[in-house]
CSV table of C-alpha atoms in Angstrom, one decimal:
chain,number,residue,atom,x,y,z
A,1,MET,CA,85.2,106.3,108.6
A,2,ALA,CA,88.5,106.9,106.9
A,3,VAL,CA,88.7,109.3,103.9
A,4,PRO,CA,89.2,107.3,100.7
A,5,THR,CA,91.9,108.3,98.3
A,6,LEU,CA,91.7,108.6,94.6
A,7,VAL,CA,94.9,108.9,92.5
A,8,VAL,CA,94.3,111.6,89.9
A,9,LEU,CA,96.5,111.6,86.8
A,10,GLU,CA,96.3,115.0,85.1
A,11,GLY,CA,96.6,115.4,81.4
A,12,ASP,CA,96.7,117.6,78.4
A,13,GLN,CA,94.4,120.0,76.5
A,14,THR,CA,90.7,119.0,76.6
A,15,GLY,CA,91.7,115.9,78.5
A,16,GLN,CA,92.6,118.0,81.5
A,17,GLU,CA,89.6,120.2,81.1
A,18,LEU,CA,87.2,117.2,81.2
A,19,LEU,CA,89.1,115.7,84.2
A,20,LEU,CA,88.4,118.9,86.1
A,21,GLU,CA,84.7,118.7,85.3
A,22,ALA,CA,84.7,115.1,86.6
A,23,LEU,CA,86.4,116.1,89.8
A,24,ARG,CA,83.7,118.8,90.3
A,25,VAL,CA,81.2,115.9,90.4
A,26,LEU,CA,83.2,114.3,93.2
A,27,GLU,CA,83.1,117.3,95.6
A,28,PRO,CA,81.8,116.4,99.1
A,29,GLN,CA,78.9,118.8,98.9
A,30,THR,CA,77.7,116.8,95.9
A,31,ILE,CA,78.4,113.1,96.8
A,32,GLY,CA,78.0,113.6,100.6
A,33,PHE,CA,81.5,112.6,101.8
A,34,ALA,CA,85.1,113.7,101.1
A,35,ILE,CA,87.6,112.0,98.8
A,36,GLU,CA,91.3,112.9,99.0
A,37,PHE,CA,92.9,113.4,95.6
A,38,GLU,CA,96.5,112.4,95.3
A,39,ARG,CA,97.5,114.3,92.1
A,40,TYR,CA,100.2,113.7,89.5
A,41,ASP,CA,100.8,116.0,86.6
A,42,LEU,CA,101.1,113.8,83.5
A,43,SER,CA,101.0,116.7,81.0
A,44,LEU,CA,103.5,116.3,78.1
A,45,GLU,CA,105.5,119.2,79.5
A,46,ASN,CA,106.0,117.6,82.9
A,47,ARG,CA,106.6,114.1,81.5
A,48,ARG,CA,109.4,115.6,79.5
A,49,ALA,CA,110.7,117.6,82.4
A,50,THR,CA,110.9,114.5,84.6
A,51,ALA,CA,111.9,112.1,81.9
A,52,ASN,CA,108.7,110.1,82.7
A,53,ARG,CA,109.6,109.8,86.4
A,54,VAL,CA,106.2,111.4,87.2
A,55,VAL,CA,104.5,108.6,85.2
A,56,LEU,CA,106.2,105.9,87.3
A,57,ASN,CA,105.4,107.7,90.5
A,58,ALA,CA,101.8,107.8,89.5
A,59,ALA,CA,101.8,104.1,88.8
A,60,GLU,CA,103.3,103.4,92.2
A,61,ALA,CA,100.6,105.5,93.8
A,62,MET,CA,97.9,103.6,92.1
A,63,LYS,CA,99.4,100.3,93.2
A,64,ARG,CA,99.5,101.7,96.8
A,65,ARG,CA,96.0,103.4,96.7
A,66,ARG,CA,94.4,100.8,94.4
A,67,VAL,CA,92.3,103.2,92.2
A,68,GLY,CA,93.3,105.9,89.8
A,69,LEU,CA,91.4,108.3,87.4
A,70,LYS,CA,93.4,109.4,84.3
A,71,ALA,CA,92.8,112.3,82.0
A,72,ALA,CA,93.6,112.0,78.3
A,73,THR,CA,97.2,112.8,77.5
A,74,ILE,CA,99.3,113.6,74.4
A,75,THR,CA,101.5,110.9,73.0
A,76,PRO,CA,104.3,112.5,70.9
A,77,ASP,CA,105.3,110.6,67.7
A,78,THR,CA,108.9,111.8,67.7
A,79,PRO,CA,111.4,108.9,68.2
A,80,GLY,CA,113.3,109.3,71.4
A,81,ASP,CA,110.6,111.5,73.1
A,82,VAL,CA,108.7,110.4,76.2
A,83,GLY,CA,106.4,108.0,74.4
A,84,SER,CA,103.0,106.8,75.5
A,85,PRO,CA,102.2,107.3,79.2
A,86,ASN,CA,99.4,104.7,78.8
A,87,ARG,CA,101.9,102.0,77.9
A,88,ILE,CA,104.2,102.9,80.7
A,89,LEU,CA,101.3,103.0,83.2
A,90,ARG,CA,99.9,99.6,82.1
A,91,GLU,CA,103.3,98.0,82.3
A,92,ALA,CA,104.1,99.5,85.7
A,93,ILE,CA,100.9,98.5,87.4
A,94,GLY,CA,100.8,95.1,85.7
A,95,GLY,CA,97.6,96.0,83.9
A,96,SER,CA,96.5,93.0,81.9
A,97,VAL,CA,92.8,93.6,81.1
A,98,ILE,CA,90.9,96.5,79.6
A,99,VAL,CA,87.1,96.8,80.0
A,100,ARG,CA,84.9,99.1,77.9
A,101,THR,CA,81.1,99.1,78.2
A,102,GLY,CA,78.8,100.5,75.6
A,103,ARG,CA,75.4,101.7,76.8
A,104,LYS,CA,72.2,103.2,75.4
A,105,ILE,CA,72.4,107.0,75.6
A,106,PRO,CA,69.0,108.7,76.0
A,107,ARG,CA,67.9,110.5,72.8
A,108,VAL,CA,70.6,108.9,70.7
A,109,LEU,CA,69.5,106.3,68.2
A,110,PRO,CA,71.5,103.1,68.4
A,111,VAL,CA,72.3,100.7,65.5
A,112,ALA,CA,70.3,97.5,64.9
A,113,GLY,CA,67.9,98.2,67.8
A,114,ILE,CA,70.6,97.5,70.5
A,115,HIS,CA,69.8,99.0,73.9
A,116,ALA,CA,71.2,96.5,76.5
A,117,PRO,CA,74.8,97.2,77.7
A,118,ILE,CA,77.7,95.4,76.0
A,119,SER,CA,81.0,95.1,77.8
A,120,VAL,CA,84.2,94.1,76.0
A,121,VAL,CA,86.8,92.5,78.3
A,122,ARG,CA,90.0,92.3,76.4
A,123,MET,CA,93.7,91.6,77.0
A,124,ALA,CA,95.7,94.7,77.6
A,125,VAL,CA,99.0,92.9,76.8
A,126,GLY,CA,100.4,90.5,74.3
A,127,ASP,CA,98.8,89.1,71.1
A,128,ALA,CA,99.3,91.2,68.0
A,129,TYR,CA,100.5,94.2,70.0
A,130,GLY,CA,104.2,93.8,70.8
A,131,ALA,CA,104.6,90.9,68.4
A,132,THR,CA,108.1,90.3,66.9
A,133,GLU,CA,107.9,91.1,63.2
A,134,TRP,CA,110.3,90.5,60.3
A,135,ARG,CA,110.6,90.1,56.6
A,136,ASP,CA,112.5,87.6,54.5
A,137,GLY,CA,113.3,87.5,50.7
A,138,SER,CA,112.8,90.3,48.2
A,139,GLY,CA,110.5,91.3,45.3
A,140,MET,CA,107.4,89.1,44.8
A,141,ASP,CA,109.0,86.5,47.0
A,142,GLU,CA,109.2,88.7,50.0
A,143,VAL,CA,107.5,87.2,53.0
A,144,ALA,CA,106.4,89.1,56.2
A,145,SER,CA,106.2,87.1,59.5
A,146,ARG,CA,105.5,87.8,63.1
A,147,THR,CA,105.5,85.9,66.4
A,148,GLU,CA,102.6,86.6,68.7
A,149,THR,CA,102.2,85.3,72.3
A,150,ILE,CA,99.5,85.1,74.9
A,151,SER,CA,99.8,83.7,78.4
A,152,ARG,CA,97.7,81.3,80.4
A,153,ARG,CA,97.7,83.9,83.2
A,154,VAL,CA,96.2,86.7,81.1
A,155,CYS,CA,93.7,84.4,79.5
A,156,ARG,CA,92.5,83.4,83.0
A,157,TYR,CA,92.3,87.0,84.1
A,158,VAL,CA,90.2,88.0,81.0
A,159,ALA,CA,87.9,85.0,81.3
A,160,GLU,CA,87.4,85.2,85.1
A,161,TYR,CA,86.7,88.9,85.1
A,162,ALA,CA,84.3,88.5,82.3
A,163,PHE,CA,82.2,86.1,84.4
A,164,GLN,CA,82.6,88.2,87.5
A,165,HIS,CA,81.3,91.2,85.6
A,166,ALA,CA,78.5,89.3,84.0
A,167,GLU,CA,77.5,87.9,87.4
A,168,ARG,CA,77.2,91.4,88.9
A,169,SER,CA,75.4,92.9,86.0
A,170,GLY,CA,73.0,90.0,85.1
A,171,ALA,CA,74.6,89.6,81.7
A,172,THR,CA,75.5,86.7,79.4
A,173,VAL,CA,79.1,85.9,78.6
A,174,PHE,CA,79.1,85.9,74.8
A,175,GLY,CA,81.5,85.5,71.9
A,176,GLY,CA,85.2,84.4,72.1
A,177,PRO,CA,88.2,83.7,69.9
A,178,LYS,CA,88.5,81.8,66.6
A,179,TYR,CA,89.6,78.7,68.4
A,180,THR,CA,88.5,76.3,65.6
A,181,VAL,CA,91.2,77.8,63.3
A,182,SER,CA,93.8,78.3,66.0
A,183,PRO,CA,93.2,75.6,68.7
A,184,VAL,CA,96.6,76.0,70.3
A,185,TYR,CA,96.9,79.8,70.4
A,186,GLU,CA,93.4,81.1,70.5
A,187,GLY,CA,92.2,77.9,72.0
A,188,MET,CA,93.9,78.9,75.3
A,189,LEU,CA,91.5,81.7,75.9
A,190,LYS,CA,88.5,79.4,75.0
A,191,GLU,CA,89.8,76.8,77.5
A,192,GLU,CA,89.9,79.5,80.2
A,193,MET,CA,86.4,80.7,79.3
A,194,ASP,CA,85.1,77.2,79.7
A,195,ALA,CA,86.9,76.8,83.0
A,196,ALA,CA,85.4,80.1,84.3
A,197,ALA,CA,82.0,79.0,83.1
A,198,ALA,CA,82.4,76.0,85.4
A,199,ARG,CA,83.3,78.2,88.3
A,200,HIS,CA,80.3,80.4,87.7
A,201,PRO,CA,77.5,78.0,86.8
A,202,GLY,CA,74.8,80.6,87.3
A,203,VAL,CA,76.1,82.9,84.6
A,204,PRO,CA,74.6,82.4,81.1
A,205,TYR,CA,77.3,81.4,78.7
A,206,ASP,CA,77.0,81.6,74.9
A,207,PRO,CA,80.5,81.1,73.3
A,208,GLN,CA,80.8,82.1,69.6
A,209,LEU,CA,83.6,82.4,67.2
A,210,ILE,CA,84.8,86.0,66.7
A,211,ASP,CA,83.4,86.4,63.2
A,212,ALA,CA,80.0,85.1,64.3
A,213,THR,CA,80.2,87.5,67.3
A,214,TYR,CA,80.5,90.5,64.9
A,215,ALA,CA,77.6,89.2,62.8
A,216,LEU,CA,75.3,88.4,65.7
A,217,LEU,CA,75.9,91.8,67.3
A,218,LEU,CA,74.4,93.4,64.2
A,219,SER,CA,71.6,91.0,63.8
A,220,THR,CA,70.2,90.2,67.3
A,221,ALA,CA,67.5,92.1,69.1
A,222,GLY,CA,70.0,93.6,71.5
A,223,ASP,CA,67.8,93.2,74.6
A,224,THR,CA,70.2,91.0,76.6
A,225,PRO,CA,73.3,92.6,78.4
A,226,LEU,CA,76.4,91.0,77.1
A,227,VAL,CA,80.0,90.6,78.3
A,228,ILE,CA,82.5,89.6,75.5
A,229,PRO,CA,86.0,88.3,76.5
A,230,ALA,CA,88.5,88.8,73.7
A,231,LEU,CA,92.1,88.7,72.6
A,232,ASN,CA,94.0,92.0,72.5
A,233,ARG,CA,93.4,93.0,68.9
A,234,ASP,CA,90.0,91.3,68.6
A,235,GLY,CA,88.9,93.3,71.7
A,236,ASP,CA,90.4,96.6,70.3
A,237,CYS,CA,88.3,96.2,67.2
A,238,LEU,CA,85.2,95.0,69.1
A,239,SER,CA,85.4,98.0,71.4
A,240,ASP,CA,85.3,100.4,68.6
A,241,LEU,CA,82.3,98.6,67.0
A,242,VAL,CA,80.4,98.4,70.2
A,243,MET,CA,80.8,102.1,70.9
A,244,GLN,CA,79.4,103.0,67.5
A,245,LEU,CA,76.5,100.5,67.9
A,246,PHE,CA,75.3,102.9,70.6
A,247,GLY,CA,75.8,105.9,68.4
A,248,SER,CA,78.6,107.6,70.3
A,249,ILE,CA,81.7,106.8,72.5
A,250,ALA,CA,80.4,109.4,74.9
A,251,GLY,CA,78.5,106.8,77.0
A,252,ALA,CA,81.4,104.6,77.8
A,253,GLU,CA,84.4,104.6,80.1
A,254,SER,CA,87.7,102.5,79.8
A,255,VAL,CA,89.1,100.7,82.8
A,256,VAL,CA,92.5,99.0,83.0
A,257,LEU,CA,92.8,96.3,85.6
A,258,ALA,CA,95.6,94.5,87.3
A,259,PHE,CA,94.9,91.3,89.3
A,260,ASN,CA,96.1,89.5,92.4
A,261,GLU,CA,96.6,85.7,92.7
A,262,ARG,CA,92.9,85.4,93.9
A,263,LEU,CA,91.8,86.6,90.5
A,264,GLN,CA,90.5,89.9,92.0
A,265,PRO,CA,91.3,93.4,90.7
A,266,SER,CA,94.3,94.8,92.7
A,267,THR,CA,94.9,98.0,90.8
A,268,VAL,CA,92.4,100.0,88.7
A,269,MET,CA,92.8,102.9,86.3
A,270,ALA,CA,89.7,104.5,84.8
A,271,GLU,CA,89.7,106.9,81.9
A,272,ALA,CA,87.6,108.2,79.1
A,273,PRO,CA,88.0,106.2,75.8
A,274,HIS,CA,88.7,109.4,73.7
A,275,GLY,CA,91.8,111.6,73.3
A,276,THR,CA,92.7,115.2,74.0
A,277,ALA,CA,90.6,116.7,71.2
A,278,PRO,CA,92.9,119.7,70.6
A,279,ARG,CA,90.4,121.5,68.3
A,280,LEU,CA,88.0,121.8,71.3
A,281,HIS,CA,90.5,122.9,73.8
A,282,GLY,CA,89.5,126.1,75.6
A,283,LYS,CA,86.0,126.4,74.0
A,284,ASN,CA,83.9,124.8,76.8
A,285,VAL,CA,82.1,122.7,74.3
A,286,ALA,CA,83.6,119.2,74.7
A,287,ASN,CA,81.4,116.4,76.1
A,288,PRO,CA,82.3,115.5,79.7
A,289,LEU,CA,80.0,112.5,79.9
A,290,ALA,CA,82.6,109.8,79.3
A,291,MET,CA,85.0,111.3,81.8
A,292,ILE,CA,82.2,111.6,84.4
A,293,LEU,CA,81.4,107.9,83.8
A,294,ALA,CA,85.1,107.1,84.3
A,295,ALA,CA,85.0,108.9,87.7
A,296,SER,CA,81.9,106.8,88.5
A,297,ALA,CA,83.7,103.6,87.5
A,298,ALA,CA,86.7,104.5,89.7
A,299,LEU,CA,84.5,104.9,92.7
A,300,SER,CA,82.8,101.6,92.1
A,301,TYR,CA,86.1,99.8,92.7
A,302,MET,CA,86.8,101.6,96.0
A,303,GLU,CA,86.4,99.5,99.2
A,304,ASP,CA,84.0,102.0,100.7
A,305,PRO,CA,80.2,101.6,100.5
A,306,ARG,CA,79.7,105.3,100.2
A,307,ALA,CA,81.8,105.4,97.1
A,308,VAL,CA,79.9,102.5,95.5
A,309,ALA,CA,76.6,104.2,96.2
A,310,ALA,CA,78.0,107.5,94.8
A,311,SER,CA,79.1,105.7,91.7
A,312,ARG,CA,75.6,104.5,91.0
A,313,ALA,CA,74.2,108.0,91.7
A,314,ILE,CA,76.6,109.7,89.4
A,315,SER,CA,75.9,107.4,86.4
A,316,LYS,CA,72.2,107.7,87.0
A,317,ALA,CA,72.3,111.5,87.1
A,318,ALA,CA,74.5,111.8,84.0
A,319,PHE,CA,72.1,109.8,81.9
A,320,GLU,CA,69.1,111.6,83.4
A,321,ALA,CA,70.6,114.9,82.3
A,322,VAL,CA,70.9,113.7,78.7
A,323,ARG,CA,67.4,112.2,78.9
A,324,ASP,CA,66.1,115.6,80.0
A,325,GLY,CA,67.6,117.3,76.9
A,326,ILE,CA,70.7,118.7,78.5
A,327,ALA,CA,73.5,117.6,76.3
A,328,THR,CA,76.5,118.9,74.4
A,329,ALA,CA,76.4,119.5,70.6
A,330,ASP,CA,77.8,116.0,69.7
A,331,LEU,CA,74.7,114.5,71.2
A,332,GLY,CA,72.4,117.0,69.6
A,333,GLY,CA,72.1,119.4,72.5
A,334,HIS,CA,73.2,123.0,73.1
A,335,ALA,CA,74.8,122.7,76.6
A,336,THR,CA,78.3,123.8,77.2
A,337,THR,CA,80.8,121.5,79.0
A,338,SER,CA,80.3,123.2,82.3
A,339,GLU,CA,76.5,123.4,81.9
A,340,PHE,CA,76.2,119.7,81.4
A,341,THR,CA,78.4,119.0,84.5
A,342,ASN,CA,76.2,121.5,86.5
A,343,ALA,CA,73.1,119.5,85.4
A,344,VAL,CA,74.7,116.3,86.6
A,345,ILE,CA,75.7,117.8,90.0
A,346,LEU,CA,72.1,119.2,90.5
A,347,ARG,CA,70.6,115.8,89.9
A,348,ILE,CA,73.0,114.0,92.2
A,349,ARG,CA,72.2,116.5,94.9
A,350,GLY,CA,68.5,116.0,94.3
A,351,GLU,CA,67.9,119.6,93.5
A,352,ALA,CA,66.5,118.9,90.1
A,353,CYS,CA,63.3,117.0,89.3
A,354,PRO,CA,63.8,115.2,86.0
A,355,SER,CA,60.5,114.3,84.3
């Protein structure tokens, strides 16, 4: 069987350190087969040295190889600098959907009794981000305006993937936009959600307005897995809420998806949802769980049954380690970064016997 290839996008500070921990989990002696790493140095220093050419090369590699794993990177705030590599990568691969899944973390108390997974499937382009903004008038008569746009294509990608994801995970597609107030603009996403529901009649479908979605997330029993399709800004806010409902962003990964004309993912970039955490750099105390889960997510999109099986084993082992009390300080434990990774590796290899 051919050796699968994973495009690895290296990063900055703690982001790079946690990437290296995740790559340790993917060693052949742990998962039972070899993965070839095609590596690109996306550190701030190299992005500046190459005038972002390395970022574009990495994007082309992901389109060619289909799956990438990205470390957290620094985005400088100086005008005229290299800017955000995430934005460049999303545009270059045609990334139109972002998926983030919150999960119950063992030994971490969630909010409102929630324990079933919640995935937010949101637009990665358009809507409030990238809108044209302007102001007219002056003084108390000054008026601020903006023009936002969404496309039928991206609405269809969001809706279809939400139902595909729910179908695989036994979840309910829940929530939606405020289509009653904005039937033309936000109604486009609702139309595509209804159409996707018709294509997937076996998936439970419970559409709600966005304000009701927030309220119900805090008031329901939380025992049903949910998938929430969302506009760009709604999804950004929902993702942050969902992560905190589970007590920490440590138990989630972020996946950027591009799609082909058959509505199937064509390019995938997985990453942790957190940043470079410069205060933790070099201290071996940062939590690698989210980055390990990002590596697991990347494998799940590979067209290789060994990778899909390894993805499940990695996620299971990571949460078993936390359940057994091996965790970094942010989750109430005393393990170092490398100690937690070691515990995950042992469990994947079957050399530990979690109780």
